[in-house]
Amino acid sequence: MNSTFIYEVPTKIYFGEGQLENLASEIKKYGKRVLLTYGGGSIKKSGLYDEVHKVLKDQGIELFEFGGIEPNPRHTTVNAAIKLCKEKKIEVLLAVGGGSVIDATKFIGAGTFYNGDIWDIVTRKAPITNCLPIITILTLAATGSEMDAGGVITNLQTNDKIGNGHPSMLPKVSFLNPVNTYTVSAYQTACGSADILSHIFEVYFNMEPDLYMLDCISESLIKTVIKFAPIAIKEPNNYEARANLMWASSWAINGLIDGGKDQPWSCHSIEHELSAYYDITHGLGLAILTPRWMEYCLDERTVSKFYQFGVNVFDIDKSLPPMVVAKKAIALLSEFFFKTLGLKGTFKEIGIDESKFELMAAKACRGKTIKGFKPLKKEDIENIFKMCR
Ligand code: NZQ
Ligand code: ZN
């Protein structure tokens, strides 16, 4: 057992309704020249944009704005926002949106301390030295970007989607009001829920022995998503469902469940290639890949973990043979993604053909091996792609 780790996630969370009255005072701890960053306009439709302006009015804050950040945020967009930050001498970044807006904002903050293309920082050609202080108002439960120090940026010119992070990119404060997610579509709710689950799976499915409590917490988080995602889809304004998904999204990826294990994040490495080439929603790619990846990983060595998952998460009869339980658990997860959540279940249905399988597989493992739950070479990843056709 390797339970040696450092845990430090000092993001201050304001959870629930009515908390934006604290926004101005939190911002002023870090500065007065603020850049509000947001996406394609959902915050204008929902009224959150107006609400933010209202609570910041007459507070001695100079508010600038940068909208139009895309899902799968582009490095060119980040570069444009960095230019604005430098021109306006921005002191604090206020990200209002989902993971894409928050991720882009992290790189805007880091890029402000760098003279050059942000892609150098994303690709680690240049180091991250510092980041402007970031405050977030989360509008979609999915990535956990509101409480982690990483982000993912896409370069459409090279078809690369790459993640990087730095402690200085961790949000200082995040406002998590479940009501702000009422307007999230059924589709994005489903994709976000698949993403939360995947963040837990990437850590949980690991043959390194670890703290029992961390497996129990992981199973509770998985059960929470499985219970509440369908409710949030049927009843978008159900506070309990939205609140459970929102808090689960943060705790799935903020480091709590890691326990010092090696974590190669196999499905994420593979999915980022799908998004890079086909610009698909991250959670959808993960939902299609995950059950196939599980099937591919299932063997005599890994069956005990799937057995544990089947018994503890899906309440499958523990007296059944482990391999039977394992296969049943994977089938139930597929049913959850593709029937209960209504996500499309094959590449064909989302317009991905075989033409780039080899290329994407080579890029996902960087010509080497993803040393995950089951080590995956290029050929293995191609096989998993074929299972998703
Ligand atoms: O752009 P707007 O108009 O705001 O609309 C967005 C977007 O179209 C919409 N949306 C967000 N909140 C809404 C809403 N619509 C109605 N009501 C609301 N309250 O939803 C769409 C998707 O938004 P996006 O931010 O792209 O989704 P998500 O939060 O899933 O973020 C995905 C990005 O995060 C990265 C992904 O790769 C992807 O680029 N990830 C970041 C991680 C991290 N920082 O740790 C980890 C993840 O594994 C992931 O890779
Ligand atoms: Zn993810």
PDB file of C-alpha atoms in Angstrom, residues 34-282:
ATOM      1  CA  VAL A  34     -11.626  42.381 -12.765  1.00  0.00           C
ATOM      2  CA  LEU A  35     -12.106  40.450 -16.007  1.00  0.00           C
ATOM      3  CA  LEU A  36     -15.389  38.552 -16.197  1.00  0.00           C
ATOM      4  CA  THR A  37     -14.972  35.549 -18.508  1.00  0.00           C
ATOM      5  CA  TYR A  38     -17.872  33.542 -19.902  1.00  0.00           C
ATOM      6  CA  GLY A  39     -18.962  31.254 -22.705  1.00  0.00           C
ATOM      7  CA  GLY A  40     -21.423  31.419 -25.561  1.00  0.00           C
ATOM      8  CA  GLY A  41     -24.201  33.228 -23.762  1.00  0.00           C
ATOM      9  CA  SER A  42     -25.972  30.767 -21.448  1.00  0.00           C
ATOM     10  CA  ILE A  43     -25.311  33.111 -18.519  1.00  0.00           C
ATOM     11  CA  LYS A  44     -27.071  35.939 -20.345  1.00  0.00           C
ATOM     12  CA  LYS A  45     -30.120  33.746 -20.982  1.00  0.00           C
ATOM     13  CA  SER A  46     -30.260  32.486 -17.411  1.00  0.00           C
ATOM     14  CA  GLY A  47     -29.972  35.959 -15.870  1.00  0.00           C
ATOM     15  CA  LEU A  48     -26.717  35.173 -14.038  1.00  0.00           C
ATOM     16  CA  TYR A  49     -24.801  37.749 -16.105  1.00  0.00           C
ATOM     17  CA  ASP A  50     -27.179  40.489 -14.911  1.00  0.00           C
ATOM     18  CA  GLU A  51     -27.066  39.202 -11.352  1.00  0.00           C
ATOM     19  CA  VAL A  52     -23.257  39.383 -11.291  1.00  0.00           C
ATOM     20  CA  HIS A  53     -23.346  42.950 -12.596  1.00  0.00           C
ATOM     21  CA  LYS A  54     -25.942  43.855  -9.998  1.00  0.00           C
ATOM     22  CA  VAL A  55     -23.980  42.542  -7.014  1.00  0.00           C
ATOM     23  CA  LEU A  56     -20.746  44.185  -8.232  1.00  0.00           C
ATOM     24  CA  LYS A  57     -22.329  47.574  -8.920  1.00  0.00           C
ATOM     25  CA  ASP A  58     -21.127  50.463  -6.731  1.00  0.00           C
ATOM     26  CA  GLN A  59     -18.561  48.254  -5.014  1.00  0.00           C
ATOM     27  CA  GLY A  60     -15.512  50.109  -6.307  1.00  0.00           C
ATOM     28  CA  ILE A  61     -14.771  47.319  -8.781  1.00  0.00           C
ATOM     29  CA  GLU A  62     -13.820  48.033 -12.387  1.00  0.00           C
ATOM     30  CA  LEU A  63     -15.376  45.265 -14.435  1.00  0.00           C
ATOM     31  CA  PHE A  64     -14.144  44.269 -17.913  1.00  0.00           C
ATOM     32  CA  GLU A  65     -15.467  41.284 -19.834  1.00  0.00           C
ATOM     33  CA  PHE A  66     -14.431  38.592 -22.278  1.00  0.00           C
ATOM     34  CA  GLY A  67     -17.200  36.343 -23.619  1.00  0.00           C
ATOM     35  CA  GLY A  68     -17.378  33.700 -26.318  1.00  0.00           C
ATOM     36  CA  ILE A  69     -15.184  31.004 -24.769  1.00  0.00           C
ATOM     37  CA  GLU A  70     -16.030  27.802 -26.637  1.00  0.00           C
ATOM     38  CA  PRO A  71     -16.724  24.316 -25.271  1.00  0.00           C
ATOM     39  CA  ASN A  72     -13.333  22.588 -25.742  1.00  0.00           C
ATOM     40  CA  PRO A  73     -11.738  26.057 -25.404  1.00  0.00           C
ATOM     41  CA  ARG A  74      -9.311  27.101 -28.129  1.00  0.00           C
ATOM     42  CA  HIS A  75      -5.796  28.367 -27.513  1.00  0.00           C
ATOM     43  CA  THR A  76      -6.440  31.263 -29.892  1.00  0.00           C
ATOM     44  CA  THR A  77      -9.315  32.442 -27.692  1.00  0.00           C
ATOM     45  CA  VAL A  78      -7.099  32.232 -24.614  1.00  0.00           C
ATOM     46  CA  ASN A  79      -4.416  34.286 -26.397  1.00  0.00           C
ATOM     47  CA  ALA A  80      -6.973  36.996 -27.211  1.00  0.00           C
ATOM     48  CA  ALA A  81      -8.081  37.205 -23.576  1.00  0.00           C
ATOM     49  CA  ILE A  82      -4.470  37.368 -22.349  1.00  0.00           C
ATOM     50  CA  LYS A  83      -3.917  40.369 -24.606  1.00  0.00           C
ATOM     51  CA  LEU A  84      -6.917  42.078 -23.029  1.00  0.00           C
ATOM     52  CA  CYS A  85      -5.659  41.277 -19.505  1.00  0.00           C
ATOM     53  CA  LYS A  86      -2.315  42.865 -20.238  1.00  0.00           C
ATOM     54  CA  GLU A  87      -3.863  45.950 -21.865  1.00  0.00           C
ATOM     55  CA  LYS A  88      -6.319  46.533 -19.035  1.00  0.00           C
ATOM     56  CA  LYS A  89      -3.919  45.564 -16.230  1.00  0.00           C
ATOM     57  CA  ILE A  90      -6.376  43.002 -14.874  1.00  0.00           C
ATOM     58  CA  GLU A  91      -5.826  41.922 -11.262  1.00  0.00           C
ATOM     59  CA  VAL A  92      -8.530  39.287 -10.749  1.00  0.00           C
ATOM     60  CA  LEU A  93     -10.312  36.838 -13.063  1.00  0.00           C
ATOM     61  CA  LEU A  94     -13.973  35.999 -12.519  1.00  0.00           C
ATOM     62  CA  ALA A  95     -14.952  32.891 -14.497  1.00  0.00           C
ATOM     63  CA  VAL A  96     -18.703  32.348 -14.826  1.00  0.00           C
ATOM     64  CA  GLY A  97     -19.564  29.123 -16.617  1.00  0.00           C
ATOM     65  CA  GLY A  98     -18.765  25.467 -17.013  1.00  0.00           C
ATOM     66  CA  GLY A  99     -15.441  23.672 -17.199  1.00  0.00           C
ATOM     67  CA  SER A 100     -14.502  25.221 -20.520  1.00  0.00           C
ATOM     68  CA  VAL A 101     -14.788  28.770 -19.230  1.00  0.00           C
ATOM     69  CA  ILE A 102     -12.951  27.938 -16.002  1.00  0.00           C
ATOM     70  CA  ASP A 103     -10.195  26.004 -17.802  1.00  0.00           C
ATOM     71  CA  ALA A 104      -9.663  28.792 -20.312  1.00  0.00           C
ATOM     72  CA  THR A 105      -9.560  31.303 -17.474  1.00  0.00           C
ATOM     73  CA  LYS A 106      -6.812  29.329 -15.732  1.00  0.00           C
ATOM     74  CA  PHE A 107      -4.640  29.624 -18.828  1.00  0.00           C
ATOM     75  CA  ILE A 108      -5.591  33.271 -19.296  1.00  0.00           C
ATOM     76  CA  GLY A 109      -4.334  33.827 -15.746  1.00  0.00           C
ATOM     77  CA  ALA A 110      -1.113  31.916 -16.336  1.00  0.00           C
ATOM     78  CA  GLY A 111      -0.523  33.436 -19.767  1.00  0.00           C
ATOM     79  CA  THR A 112      -0.629  36.932 -18.347  1.00  0.00           C
ATOM     80  CA  PHE A 113       2.768  36.170 -16.780  1.00  0.00           C
ATOM     81  CA  TYR A 114       4.237  34.940 -20.068  1.00  0.00           C
ATOM     82  CA  ASN A 115       5.282  36.733 -23.230  1.00  0.00           C
ATOM     83  CA  GLY A 116       4.392  34.390 -26.028  1.00  0.00           C
ATOM     84  CA  ASP A 117       1.793  31.960 -27.297  1.00  0.00           C
ATOM     85  CA  ILE A 118      -0.210  30.192 -24.564  1.00  0.00           C
ATOM     86  CA  TRP A 119       0.293  26.970 -26.507  1.00  0.00           C
ATOM     87  CA  ASP A 120       3.920  26.994 -25.275  1.00  0.00           C
ATOM     88  CA  ILE A 121       2.561  26.780 -21.718  1.00  0.00           C
ATOM     89  CA  VAL A 122      -0.087  24.183 -22.511  1.00  0.00           C
ATOM     90  CA  THR A 123       2.518  21.968 -24.175  1.00  0.00           C
ATOM     91  CA  ARG A 124       5.059  22.546 -21.379  1.00  0.00           C
ATOM     92  CA  LYS A 125       7.545  24.210 -23.720  1.00  0.00           C
ATOM     93  CA  ALA A 126       7.401  27.105 -21.252  1.00  0.00           C
ATOM     94  CA  PRO A 127       6.796  26.692 -17.508  1.00  0.00           C
ATOM     95  CA  ILE A 128       3.813  28.056 -15.615  1.00  0.00           C
ATOM     96  CA  THR A 129       5.320  30.542 -13.173  1.00  0.00           C
ATOM     97  CA  ASN A 130       2.255  32.233 -11.730  1.00  0.00           C
ATOM     98  CA  CYS A 131      -1.434  32.888 -12.355  1.00  0.00           C
ATOM     99  CA  LEU A 132      -3.802  35.777 -11.692  1.00  0.00           C
ATOM    100  CA  PRO A 133      -6.173  35.010  -8.804  1.00  0.00           C
ATOM    101  CA  ILE A 134      -9.282  33.216 -10.059  1.00  0.00           C
ATOM    102  CA  ILE A 135     -12.794  33.263  -8.629  1.00  0.00           C
ATOM    103  CA  THR A 136     -15.409  31.036 -10.243  1.00  0.00           C
ATOM    104  CA  ILE A 137     -19.176  30.867 -10.406  1.00  0.00           C
ATOM    105  CA  LEU A 138     -19.907  27.352 -11.626  1.00  0.00           C
ATOM    106  CA  THR A 139     -22.872  26.745 -13.937  1.00  0.00           C
ATOM    107  CA  LEU A 140     -22.447  23.065 -14.905  1.00  0.00           C
ATOM    108  CA  ALA A 141     -21.637  20.077 -12.695  1.00  0.00           C
ATOM    109  CA  ALA A 142     -19.041  18.038 -14.546  1.00  0.00           C
ATOM    110  CA  THR A 143     -15.331  18.735 -14.669  1.00  0.00           C
ATOM    111  CA  GLY A 144     -14.463  19.746 -11.121  1.00  0.00           C
ATOM    112  CA  SER A 145     -12.409  22.602 -12.560  1.00  0.00           C
ATOM    113  CA  GLU A 146     -13.929  24.778  -9.841  1.00  0.00           C
ATOM    114  CA  MET A 147     -11.838  22.951  -7.263  1.00  0.00           C
ATOM    115  CA  ASP A 148      -8.774  21.651  -9.074  1.00  0.00           C
ATOM    116  CA  ALA A 149      -5.600  23.188 -10.428  1.00  0.00           C
ATOM    117  CA  GLY A 150      -5.718  21.882 -13.994  1.00  0.00           C
ATOM    118  CA  GLY A 151      -7.284  22.691 -17.307  1.00  0.00           C
ATOM    119  CA  VAL A 152      -7.482  21.419 -20.851  1.00  0.00           C
ATOM    120  CA  ILE A 153      -6.993  23.512 -23.999  1.00  0.00           C
ATOM    121  CA  THR A 154      -7.574  22.624 -27.642  1.00  0.00           C
ATOM    122  CA  ASN A 155      -5.482  23.597 -30.653  1.00  0.00           C
ATOM    123  CA  LEU A 156      -7.644  23.054 -33.712  1.00  0.00           C
ATOM    124  CA  GLN A 157      -4.760  23.777 -36.072  1.00  0.00           C
ATOM    125  CA  THR A 158      -2.782  20.779 -34.842  1.00  0.00           C
ATOM    126  CA  ASN A 159      -5.764  18.725 -33.551  1.00  0.00           C
ATOM    127  CA  ASP A 160      -4.322  18.572 -30.074  1.00  0.00           C
ATOM    128  CA  LYS A 161      -6.205  18.730 -26.808  1.00  0.00           C
ATOM    129  CA  ILE A 162      -3.783  18.914 -23.904  1.00  0.00           C
ATOM    130  CA  GLY A 163      -4.090  19.325 -20.147  1.00  0.00           C
ATOM    131  CA  ASN A 164      -1.694  21.055 -17.812  1.00  0.00           C
ATOM    132  CA  GLY A 165      -1.873  22.601 -14.377  1.00  0.00           C
ATOM    133  CA  HIS A 166      -0.121  24.447 -11.579  1.00  0.00           C
ATOM    134  CA  PRO A 167      -0.990  25.164  -7.939  1.00  0.00           C
ATOM    135  CA  SER A 168      -1.345  28.874  -8.748  1.00  0.00           C
ATOM    136  CA  MET A 169      -4.212  28.022 -11.136  1.00  0.00           C
ATOM    137  CA  LEU A 170      -6.383  26.617  -8.360  1.00  0.00           C
ATOM    138  CA  PRO A 171      -9.421  28.882  -7.919  1.00  0.00           C
ATOM    139  CA  LYS A 172      -9.202  30.973  -4.753  1.00  0.00           C
ATOM    140  CA  VAL A 173     -12.970  30.967  -4.303  1.00  0.00           C
ATOM    141  CA  SER A 174     -15.772  29.089  -6.054  1.00  0.00           C
ATOM    142  CA  PHE A 175     -19.469  29.850  -5.798  1.00  0.00           C
ATOM    143  CA  LEU A 176     -21.493  26.662  -6.188  1.00  0.00           C
ATOM    144  CA  ASN A 177     -25.183  27.429  -6.420  1.00  0.00           C
ATOM    145  CA  PRO A 178     -27.117  24.398  -7.697  1.00  0.00           C
ATOM    146  CA  VAL A 179     -29.847  26.755  -8.947  1.00  0.00           C
ATOM    147  CA  ASN A 180     -27.348  28.033 -11.539  1.00  0.00           C
ATOM    148  CA  THR A 181     -27.421  24.569 -13.113  1.00  0.00           C
ATOM    149  CA  TYR A 182     -31.221  24.377 -13.520  1.00  0.00           C
ATOM    150  CA  THR A 183     -30.900  25.610 -17.124  1.00  0.00           C
ATOM    151  CA  VAL A 184     -28.333  22.949 -18.123  1.00  0.00           C
ATOM    152  CA  SER A 185     -29.867  20.827 -20.906  1.00  0.00           C
ATOM    153  CA  ALA A 186     -30.688  17.148 -20.419  1.00  0.00           C
ATOM    154  CA  TYR A 187     -27.849  16.329 -22.824  1.00  0.00           C
ATOM    155  CA  GLN A 188     -25.216  18.390 -20.985  1.00  0.00           C
ATOM    156  CA  THR A 189     -26.482  17.050 -17.645  1.00  0.00           C
ATOM    157  CA  ALA A 190     -25.960  13.521 -18.963  1.00  0.00           C
ATOM    158  CA  CYS A 191     -22.503  14.330 -20.363  1.00  0.00           C
ATOM    159  CA  GLY A 192     -21.477  16.091 -17.150  1.00  0.00           C
ATOM    160  CA  SER A 193     -22.598  13.125 -15.091  1.00  0.00           C
ATOM    161  CA  ALA A 194     -20.610  10.744 -17.301  1.00  0.00           C
ATOM    162  CA  ASP A 195     -17.579  12.984 -16.792  1.00  0.00           C
ATOM    163  CA  ILE A 196     -17.946  12.957 -12.995  1.00  0.00           C
ATOM    164  CA  LEU A 197     -18.218   9.165 -13.045  1.00  0.00           C
ATOM    165  CA  SER A 198     -15.167   8.863 -15.247  1.00  0.00           C
ATOM    166  CA  HIS A 199     -13.077  11.007 -12.878  1.00  0.00           C
ATOM    167  CA  ILE A 200     -13.909   8.563 -10.108  1.00  0.00           C
ATOM    168  CA  PHE A 201     -13.334   5.477 -12.286  1.00  0.00           C
ATOM    169  CA  GLU A 202      -9.909   6.720 -13.388  1.00  0.00           C
ATOM    170  CA  VAL A 203      -8.805   6.533  -9.763  1.00  0.00           C
ATOM    171  CA  TYR A 204     -10.977   3.702  -8.448  1.00  0.00           C
ATOM    172  CA  PHE A 205     -10.111   1.141 -11.133  1.00  0.00           C
ATOM    173  CA  ASN A 206      -6.571   0.558 -10.029  1.00  0.00           C
ATOM    174  CA  MET A 207      -4.949  -2.632  -8.739  1.00  0.00           C
ATOM    175  CA  GLU A 208      -2.668  -0.799  -6.312  1.00  0.00           C
ATOM    176  CA  PRO A 209      -4.010  -1.473  -2.820  1.00  0.00           C
ATOM    177  CA  ASP A 210      -5.124   1.692  -1.122  1.00  0.00           C
ATOM    178  CA  LEU A 211      -7.015   3.108   1.831  1.00  0.00           C
ATOM    179  CA  TYR A 212     -10.329   1.321   2.290  1.00  0.00           C
ATOM    180  CA  MET A 213     -12.029   4.608   3.128  1.00  0.00           C
ATOM    181  CA  LEU A 214     -11.135   6.063  -0.257  1.00  0.00           C
ATOM    182  CA  ASP A 215     -12.798   3.185  -2.101  1.00  0.00           C
ATOM    183  CA  CYS A 216     -15.888   3.638   0.091  1.00  0.00           C
ATOM    184  CA  ILE A 217     -15.991   7.366  -0.669  1.00  0.00           C
ATOM    185  CA  SER A 218     -15.576   6.659  -4.375  1.00  0.00           C
ATOM    186  CA  GLU A 219     -18.443   4.174  -4.334  1.00  0.00           C
ATOM    187  CA  SER A 220     -20.658   6.708  -2.531  1.00  0.00           C
ATOM    188  CA  LEU A 221     -19.844   9.362  -5.111  1.00  0.00           C
ATOM    189  CA  ILE A 222     -20.614   6.934  -7.957  1.00  0.00           C
ATOM    190  CA  LYS A 223     -23.929   5.975  -6.319  1.00  0.00           C
ATOM    191  CA  THR A 224     -24.767   9.652  -5.853  1.00  0.00           C
ATOM    192  CA  VAL A 225     -24.351  10.360  -9.562  1.00  0.00           C
ATOM    193  CA  ILE A 226     -26.269   7.241 -10.581  1.00  0.00           C
ATOM    194  CA  LYS A 227     -29.130   8.203  -8.258  1.00  0.00           C
ATOM    195  CA  PHE A 228     -29.397  11.902  -9.054  1.00  0.00           C
ATOM    196  CA  ALA A 229     -28.434  12.327 -12.736  1.00  0.00           C
ATOM    197  CA  PRO A 230     -31.712  10.775 -13.998  1.00  0.00           C
ATOM    198  CA  ILE A 231     -33.691  12.918 -11.542  1.00  0.00           C
ATOM    199  CA  ALA A 232     -31.941  16.104 -12.715  1.00  0.00           C
ATOM    200  CA  ILE A 233     -32.717  15.162 -16.314  1.00  0.00           C
ATOM    201  CA  LYS A 234     -36.408  14.564 -15.600  1.00  0.00           C
ATOM    202  CA  GLU A 235     -36.776  17.459 -13.175  1.00  0.00           C
ATOM    203  CA  PRO A 236     -34.219  20.142 -14.123  1.00  0.00           C
ATOM    204  CA  ASN A 237     -35.246  22.353 -11.194  1.00  0.00           C
ATOM    205  CA  ASN A 238     -34.841  19.665  -8.543  1.00  0.00           C
ATOM    206  CA  TYR A 239     -32.515  21.335  -6.041  1.00  0.00           C
ATOM    207  CA  GLU A 240     -31.545  18.134  -4.254  1.00  0.00           C
ATOM    208  CA  ALA A 241     -30.509  16.427  -7.483  1.00  0.00           C
ATOM    209  CA  ARG A 242     -28.585  19.435  -8.812  1.00  0.00           C
ATOM    210  CA  ALA A 243     -26.894  19.981  -5.433  1.00  0.00           C
ATOM    211  CA  ASN A 244     -25.748  16.387  -5.160  1.00  0.00           C
ATOM    212  CA  LEU A 245     -24.339  16.403  -8.698  1.00  0.00           C
ATOM    213  CA  MET A 246     -22.606  19.719  -8.134  1.00  0.00           C
ATOM    214  CA  TRP A 247     -20.821  18.758  -4.940  1.00  0.00           C
ATOM    215  CA  ALA A 248     -19.977  15.318  -6.326  1.00  0.00           C
ATOM    216  CA  SER A 249     -18.333  16.955  -9.336  1.00  0.00           C
ATOM    217  CA  SER A 250     -15.951  18.880  -7.090  1.00  0.00           C
ATOM    218  CA  TRP A 251     -15.051  15.960  -4.839  1.00  0.00           C
ATOM    219  CA  ALA A 252     -14.551  13.496  -7.687  1.00  0.00           C
ATOM    220  CA  ILE A 253     -11.447  15.303  -8.873  1.00  0.00           C
ATOM    221  CA  ASN A 254     -10.149  17.564  -6.098  1.00  0.00           C
ATOM    222  CA  GLY A 255      -7.619  14.993  -4.955  1.00  0.00           C
ATOM    223  CA  LEU A 256      -9.522  13.531  -1.988  1.00  0.00           C
ATOM    224  CA  ILE A 257      -9.895  10.061  -3.486  1.00  0.00           C
ATOM    225  CA  ASP A 258      -6.385   9.892  -4.985  1.00  0.00           C
ATOM    226  CA  GLY A 259      -4.525   8.447  -1.997  1.00  0.00           C
ATOM    227  CA  GLY A 260      -1.118   8.713  -3.644  1.00  0.00           C
ATOM    228  CA  LYS A 261      -1.809   6.060  -6.273  1.00  0.00           C
ATOM    229  CA  ASP A 262      -0.298   6.147  -9.764  1.00  0.00           C
ATOM    230  CA  GLN A 263      -3.045   7.406 -12.034  1.00  0.00           C
ATOM    231  CA  PRO A 264      -2.529   7.434 -15.771  1.00  0.00           C
ATOM    232  CA  TRP A 265      -6.168   8.407 -16.510  1.00  0.00           C
ATOM    233  CA  SER A 266      -6.487   6.040 -19.483  1.00  0.00           C
ATOM    234  CA  CYS A 267      -9.998   6.948 -20.688  1.00  0.00           C
ATOM    235  CA  HIS A 268      -9.266  10.675 -20.484  1.00  0.00           C
ATOM    236  CA  SER A 269      -6.068  10.316 -22.515  1.00  0.00           C
ATOM    237  CA  ILE A 270      -8.040   8.464 -25.174  1.00  0.00           C
ATOM    238  CA  GLU A 271     -11.101  10.736 -25.092  1.00  0.00           C
ATOM    239  CA  HIS A 272      -9.063  13.916 -25.529  1.00  0.00           C
ATOM    240  CA  GLU A 273      -8.091  12.624 -28.977  1.00  0.00           C
ATOM    241  CA  LEU A 274     -11.755  12.228 -29.921  1.00  0.00           C
ATOM    242  CA  SER A 275     -12.492  15.806 -28.848  1.00  0.00           C
ATOM    243  CA  ALA A 276      -9.345  17.095 -30.567  1.00  0.00           C
ATOM    244  CA  TYR A 277     -10.288  15.576 -33.922  1.00  0.00           C
ATOM    245  CA  TYR A 278     -14.083  15.661 -33.811  1.00  0.00           C
ATOM    246  CA  ASP A 279     -14.817  18.462 -31.305  1.00  0.00           C
ATOM    247  CA  ILE A 280     -17.303  16.251 -29.446  1.00  0.00           C
ATOM    248  CA  THR A 281     -18.518  16.861 -25.896  1.00  0.00           C
ATOM    249  CA  HIS A 282     -15.968  15.436 -23.449  1.00  0.00           C
TER     250      HIS A 282
END
